[in-house]
Tab-separated table of C-alpha atoms in Angstrom:
chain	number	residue	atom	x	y	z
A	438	UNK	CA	11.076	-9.140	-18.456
A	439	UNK	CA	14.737	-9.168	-16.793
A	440	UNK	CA	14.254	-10.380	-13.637
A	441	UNK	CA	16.956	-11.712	-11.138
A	442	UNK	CA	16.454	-12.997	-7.559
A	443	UNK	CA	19.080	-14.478	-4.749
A	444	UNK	CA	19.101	-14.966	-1.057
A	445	UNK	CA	21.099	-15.338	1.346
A	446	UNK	CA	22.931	-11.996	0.046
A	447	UNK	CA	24.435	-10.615	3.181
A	448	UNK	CA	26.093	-13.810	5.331
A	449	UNK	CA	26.005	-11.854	8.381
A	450	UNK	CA	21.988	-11.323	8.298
A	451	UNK	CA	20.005	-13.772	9.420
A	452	UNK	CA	17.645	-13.003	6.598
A	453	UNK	CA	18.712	-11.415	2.793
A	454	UNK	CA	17.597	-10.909	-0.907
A	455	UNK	CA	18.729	-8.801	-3.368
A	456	UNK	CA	16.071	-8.250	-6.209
A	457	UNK	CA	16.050	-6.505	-9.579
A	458	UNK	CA	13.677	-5.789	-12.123
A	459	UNK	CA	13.629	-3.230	-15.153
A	460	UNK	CA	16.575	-1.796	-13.771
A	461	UNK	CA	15.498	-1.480	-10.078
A	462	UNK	CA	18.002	-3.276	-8.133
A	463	UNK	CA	17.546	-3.170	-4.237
A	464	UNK	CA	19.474	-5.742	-1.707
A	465	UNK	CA	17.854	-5.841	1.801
A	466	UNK	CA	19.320	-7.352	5.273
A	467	UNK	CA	17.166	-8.099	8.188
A	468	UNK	CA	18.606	-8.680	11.828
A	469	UNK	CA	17.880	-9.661	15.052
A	470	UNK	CA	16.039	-9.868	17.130
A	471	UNK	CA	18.300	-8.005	19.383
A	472	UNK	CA	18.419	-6.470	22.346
A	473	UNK	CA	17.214	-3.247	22.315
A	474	UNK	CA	18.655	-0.038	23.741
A	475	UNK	CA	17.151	1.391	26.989
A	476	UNK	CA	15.640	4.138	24.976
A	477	UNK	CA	14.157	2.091	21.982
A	478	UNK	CA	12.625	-1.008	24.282
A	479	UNK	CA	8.972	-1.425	24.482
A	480	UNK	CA	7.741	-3.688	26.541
A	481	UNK	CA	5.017	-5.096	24.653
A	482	UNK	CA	6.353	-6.348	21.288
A	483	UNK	CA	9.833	-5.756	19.711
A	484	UNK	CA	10.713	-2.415	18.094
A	485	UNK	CA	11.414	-2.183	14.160
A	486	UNK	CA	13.952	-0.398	12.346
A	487	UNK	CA	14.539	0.204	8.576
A	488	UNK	CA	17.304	1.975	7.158
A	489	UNK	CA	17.199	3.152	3.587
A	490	UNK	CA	20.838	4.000	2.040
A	491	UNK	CA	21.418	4.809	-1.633
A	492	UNK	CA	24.471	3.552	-3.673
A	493	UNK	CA	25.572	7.718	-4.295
A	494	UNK	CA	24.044	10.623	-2.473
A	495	UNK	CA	23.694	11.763	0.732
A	496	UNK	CA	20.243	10.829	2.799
A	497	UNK	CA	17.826	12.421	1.641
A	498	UNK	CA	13.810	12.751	2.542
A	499	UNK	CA	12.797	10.571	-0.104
A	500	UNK	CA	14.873	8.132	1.714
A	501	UNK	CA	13.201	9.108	5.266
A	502	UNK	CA	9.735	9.017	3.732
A	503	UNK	CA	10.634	5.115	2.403
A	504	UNK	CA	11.843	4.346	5.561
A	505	UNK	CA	8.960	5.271	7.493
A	506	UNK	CA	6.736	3.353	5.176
A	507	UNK	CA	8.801	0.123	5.300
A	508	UNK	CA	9.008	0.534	9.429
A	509	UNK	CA	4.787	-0.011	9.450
A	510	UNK	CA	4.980	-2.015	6.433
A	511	UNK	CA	7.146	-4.657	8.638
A	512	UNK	CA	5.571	-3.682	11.948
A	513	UNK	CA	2.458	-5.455	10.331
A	514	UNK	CA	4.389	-8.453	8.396
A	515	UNK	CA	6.053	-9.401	11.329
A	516	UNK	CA	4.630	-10.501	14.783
A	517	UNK	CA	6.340	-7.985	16.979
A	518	UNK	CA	4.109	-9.426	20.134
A	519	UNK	CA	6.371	-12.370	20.261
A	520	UNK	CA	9.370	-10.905	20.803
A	521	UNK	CA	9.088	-7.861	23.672
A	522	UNK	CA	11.793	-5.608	24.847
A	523	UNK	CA	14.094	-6.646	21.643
A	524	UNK	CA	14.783	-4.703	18.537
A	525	UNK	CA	14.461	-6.059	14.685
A	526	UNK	CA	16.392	-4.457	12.374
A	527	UNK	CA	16.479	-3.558	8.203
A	528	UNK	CA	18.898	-2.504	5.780
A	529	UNK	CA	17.617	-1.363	2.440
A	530	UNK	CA	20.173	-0.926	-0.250
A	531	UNK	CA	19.190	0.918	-3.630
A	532	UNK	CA	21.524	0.025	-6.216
A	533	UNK	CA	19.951	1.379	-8.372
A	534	UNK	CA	17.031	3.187	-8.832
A	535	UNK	CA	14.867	6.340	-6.880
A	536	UNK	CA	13.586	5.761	-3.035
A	537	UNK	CA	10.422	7.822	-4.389
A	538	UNK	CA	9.671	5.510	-7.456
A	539	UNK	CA	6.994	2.840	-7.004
A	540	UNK	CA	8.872	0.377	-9.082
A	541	UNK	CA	11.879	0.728	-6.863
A	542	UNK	CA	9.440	0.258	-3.871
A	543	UNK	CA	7.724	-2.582	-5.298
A	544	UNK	CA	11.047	-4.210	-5.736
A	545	UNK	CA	12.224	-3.016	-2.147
A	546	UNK	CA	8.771	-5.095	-0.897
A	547	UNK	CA	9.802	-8.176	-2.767
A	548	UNK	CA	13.235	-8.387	-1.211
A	549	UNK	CA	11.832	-7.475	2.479
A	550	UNK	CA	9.098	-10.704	1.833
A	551	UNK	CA	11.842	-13.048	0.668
A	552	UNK	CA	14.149	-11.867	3.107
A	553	UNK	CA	11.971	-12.203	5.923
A	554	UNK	CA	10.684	-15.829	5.288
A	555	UNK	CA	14.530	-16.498	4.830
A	556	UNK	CA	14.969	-15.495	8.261
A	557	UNK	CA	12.274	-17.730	9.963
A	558	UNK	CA	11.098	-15.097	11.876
A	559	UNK	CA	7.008	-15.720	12.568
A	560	UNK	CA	4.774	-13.545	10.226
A	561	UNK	CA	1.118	-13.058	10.008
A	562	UNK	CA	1.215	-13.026	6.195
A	563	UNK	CA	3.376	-13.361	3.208
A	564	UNK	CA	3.346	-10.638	0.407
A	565	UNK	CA	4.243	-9.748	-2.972
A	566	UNK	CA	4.417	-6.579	-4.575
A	567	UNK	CA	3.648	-5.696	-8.255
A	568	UNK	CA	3.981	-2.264	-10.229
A	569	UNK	CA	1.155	-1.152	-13.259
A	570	UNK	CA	0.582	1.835	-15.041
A	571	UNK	CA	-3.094	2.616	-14.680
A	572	UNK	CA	-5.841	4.792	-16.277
A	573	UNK	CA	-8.371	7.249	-14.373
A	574	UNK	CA	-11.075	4.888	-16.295
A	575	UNK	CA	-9.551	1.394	-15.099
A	576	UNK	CA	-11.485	0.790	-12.013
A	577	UNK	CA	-13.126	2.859	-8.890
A	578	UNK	CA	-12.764	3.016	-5.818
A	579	UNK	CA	-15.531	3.229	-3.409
A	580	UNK	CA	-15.917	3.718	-0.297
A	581	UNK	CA	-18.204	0.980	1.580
A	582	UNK	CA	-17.099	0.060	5.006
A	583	UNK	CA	-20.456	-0.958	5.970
A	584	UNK	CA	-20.360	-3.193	2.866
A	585	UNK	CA	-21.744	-6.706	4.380
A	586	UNK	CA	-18.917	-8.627	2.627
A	587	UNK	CA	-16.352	-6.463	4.524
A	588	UNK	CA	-18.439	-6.660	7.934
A	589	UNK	CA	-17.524	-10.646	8.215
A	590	UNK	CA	-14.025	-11.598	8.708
A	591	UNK	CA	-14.131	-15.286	9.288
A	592	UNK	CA	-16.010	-15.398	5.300
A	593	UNK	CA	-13.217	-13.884	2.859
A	594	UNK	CA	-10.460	-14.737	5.959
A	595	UNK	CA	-8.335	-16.785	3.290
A	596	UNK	CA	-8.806	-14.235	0.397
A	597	UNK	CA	-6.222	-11.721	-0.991
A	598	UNK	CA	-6.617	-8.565	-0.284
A	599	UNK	CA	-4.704	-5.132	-1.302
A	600	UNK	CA	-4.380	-3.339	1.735
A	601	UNK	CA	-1.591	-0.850	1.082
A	602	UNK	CA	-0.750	1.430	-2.445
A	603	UNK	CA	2.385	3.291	-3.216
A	604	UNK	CA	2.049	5.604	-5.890
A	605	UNK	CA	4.107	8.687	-7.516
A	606	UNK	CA	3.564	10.900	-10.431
A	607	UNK	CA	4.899	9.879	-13.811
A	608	UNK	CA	6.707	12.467	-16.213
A	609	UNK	CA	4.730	12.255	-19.596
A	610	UNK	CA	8.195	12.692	-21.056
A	611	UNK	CA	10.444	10.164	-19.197
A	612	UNK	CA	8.565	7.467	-17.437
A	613	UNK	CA	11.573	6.667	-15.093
A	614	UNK	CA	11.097	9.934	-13.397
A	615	UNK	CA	7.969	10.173	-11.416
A	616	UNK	CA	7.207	13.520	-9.183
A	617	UNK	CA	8.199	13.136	-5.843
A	618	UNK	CA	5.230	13.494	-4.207
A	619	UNK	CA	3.189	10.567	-3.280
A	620	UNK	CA	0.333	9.190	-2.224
A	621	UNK	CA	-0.224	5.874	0.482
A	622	UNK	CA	-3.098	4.488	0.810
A	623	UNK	CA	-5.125	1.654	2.442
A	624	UNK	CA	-6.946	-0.634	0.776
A	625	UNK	CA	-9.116	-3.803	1.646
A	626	UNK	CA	-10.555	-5.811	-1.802
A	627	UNK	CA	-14.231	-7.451	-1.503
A	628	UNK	CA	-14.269	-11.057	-0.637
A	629	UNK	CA	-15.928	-11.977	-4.350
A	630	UNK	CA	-13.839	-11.839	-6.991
A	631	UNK	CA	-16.146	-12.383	-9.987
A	632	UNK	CA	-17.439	-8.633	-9.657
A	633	UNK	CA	-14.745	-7.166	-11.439
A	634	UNK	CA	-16.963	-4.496	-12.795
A	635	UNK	CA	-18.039	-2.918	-9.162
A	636	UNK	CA	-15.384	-3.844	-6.662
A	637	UNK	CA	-16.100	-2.036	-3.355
A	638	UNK	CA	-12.979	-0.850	-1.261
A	639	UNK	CA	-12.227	0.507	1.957
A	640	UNK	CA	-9.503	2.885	2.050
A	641	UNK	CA	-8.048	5.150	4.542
A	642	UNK	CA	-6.789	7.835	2.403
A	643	UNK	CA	-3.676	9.672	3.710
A	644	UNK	CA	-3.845	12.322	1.509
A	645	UNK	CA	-5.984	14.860	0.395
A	646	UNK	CA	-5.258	14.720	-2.975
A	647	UNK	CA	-8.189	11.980	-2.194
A	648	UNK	CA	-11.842	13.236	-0.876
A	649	UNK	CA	-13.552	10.718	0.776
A	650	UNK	CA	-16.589	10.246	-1.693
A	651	UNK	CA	-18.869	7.270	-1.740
A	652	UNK	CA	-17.696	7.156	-5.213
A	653	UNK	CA	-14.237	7.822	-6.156
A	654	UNK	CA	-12.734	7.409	-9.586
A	655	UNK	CA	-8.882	7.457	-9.874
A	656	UNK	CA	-7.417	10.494	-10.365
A	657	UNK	CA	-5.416	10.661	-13.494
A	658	UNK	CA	-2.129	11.977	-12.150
A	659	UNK	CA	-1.911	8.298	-10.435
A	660	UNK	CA	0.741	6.850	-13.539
A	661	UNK	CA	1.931	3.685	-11.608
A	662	UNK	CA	1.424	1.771	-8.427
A	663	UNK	CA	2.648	-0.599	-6.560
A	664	UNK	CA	-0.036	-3.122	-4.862
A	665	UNK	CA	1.058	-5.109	-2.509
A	666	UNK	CA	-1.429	-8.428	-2.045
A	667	UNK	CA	-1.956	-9.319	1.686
A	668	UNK	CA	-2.665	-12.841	2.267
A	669	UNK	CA	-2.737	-15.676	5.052
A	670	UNK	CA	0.682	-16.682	5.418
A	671	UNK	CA	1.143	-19.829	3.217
A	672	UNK	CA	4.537	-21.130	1.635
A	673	UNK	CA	3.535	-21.004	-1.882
A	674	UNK	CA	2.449	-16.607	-1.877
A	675	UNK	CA	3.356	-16.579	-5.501
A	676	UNK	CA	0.213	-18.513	-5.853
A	677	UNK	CA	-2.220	-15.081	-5.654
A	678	UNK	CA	-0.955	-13.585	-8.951
């Protein structure tokens, strides 16, 4: 595995990591907060922008589509509700890579968590993202919301959870050149971890490539993913792999 990591990338930012893996290089800048424009200030938390740019090309919706994604991704990480009528912006730079393919996104996620805890600004959790090829057969996900180890926060409050997947469509001839269309959904794990055979999820599925069955097997088109693990914010987040 070739995999490099810096901060402090971008001296003007006060938060920036570039990070590459498997030949999916992304660099990411975070700034502010700033004072927002009349037109983008909300008065009850600060307002979050992300822009994607690739290293050749002109924008295109991939790009739009990942920048969307990264806006609520953030909007979550970071507590907005501390800093009202201001504006926090990203820069996403893809050296190299595809806006539309997880492993790019996965390393994109990586650079926006180390980036972010560079910058001091206060977050409810820390995250890291990983990328896997998976099988219809590997695991299922159900649908349990009623489940009684979902229905108690304060029990699994210091567990990892996945609560967001990125997927895209794999080529069975060239790996490295998944379909564009994708597929984001929510995710939150059961609070036992030694039931590896029947873990219950609750998912909001933004698709409808996904029915919402009490029982739902992956579908096979679903190549790779990117899970990103959600955890109480703690210093050492490497720790939940």
């Amino acid at each position: 595995m070739d995999l490099f990591v810096e901060l402090g990338t971008d001296c003007n930012a006060c938060g920036s990591a570039t990070w590459e893996l498997e030949g999916h290089h992304v660099t990411f800048s975070v700034y502010g907060p700033d004072e927002a424009k009349t037109q983008d200030e909300l008065t009850h938390r600060a307002c979050v922008e992300v822009i994607v740019t690739s290293a050749v090309g002109q924008h295109t919706l991939k790009e739009t589509e990942l920048e969307s994604y990264l806006i609520t991704f953030m909007e979550r990480l970071i507590d907005v509700k501390a800093f009202p009528r201001t504006k926090i912006s990203g820069r996403l730079c893809v050296v190299t890579g595809e806006a539309s393919h997880p492993k790019t996104v996965a390393a994109a996620l990586n650079a926006i968590s180390l980036a972010l805890l560079q910058s001091g600004l206060p977050l409810r959790a820390t995250v890291a993202a990983v990328c896997t090829s998976i099988g219809d057969t590997l695991f299922t996900i159900a649908v349990d919301v009623t489940h009684p180890k979902l229905s108690g926060c304060n029990r699994h409050a210091n567990v990892p959870s996945i609560f967001s997947i990125f997927t895209g469509t794999a080529s069975s001839i060239n790996n490295d050149m998944p379909n564009t269309n994708s597929l984001l959904t929510n995710l939150l794990m059961p609070a036992d971890f030694s039931q590896t055979a029947d873990k219950s999820f609750y998912r909001e599925a933004q698709s409808a490539n996904l029915e919402k069955d009490d029982d739902l097997h992956c579908p096979a088109f679903i190549d790779y993913v990117a899970l990103q693990l959600w955890t109480p914010f703690t210093p050492h987040f490497l720790g939940t792999f």
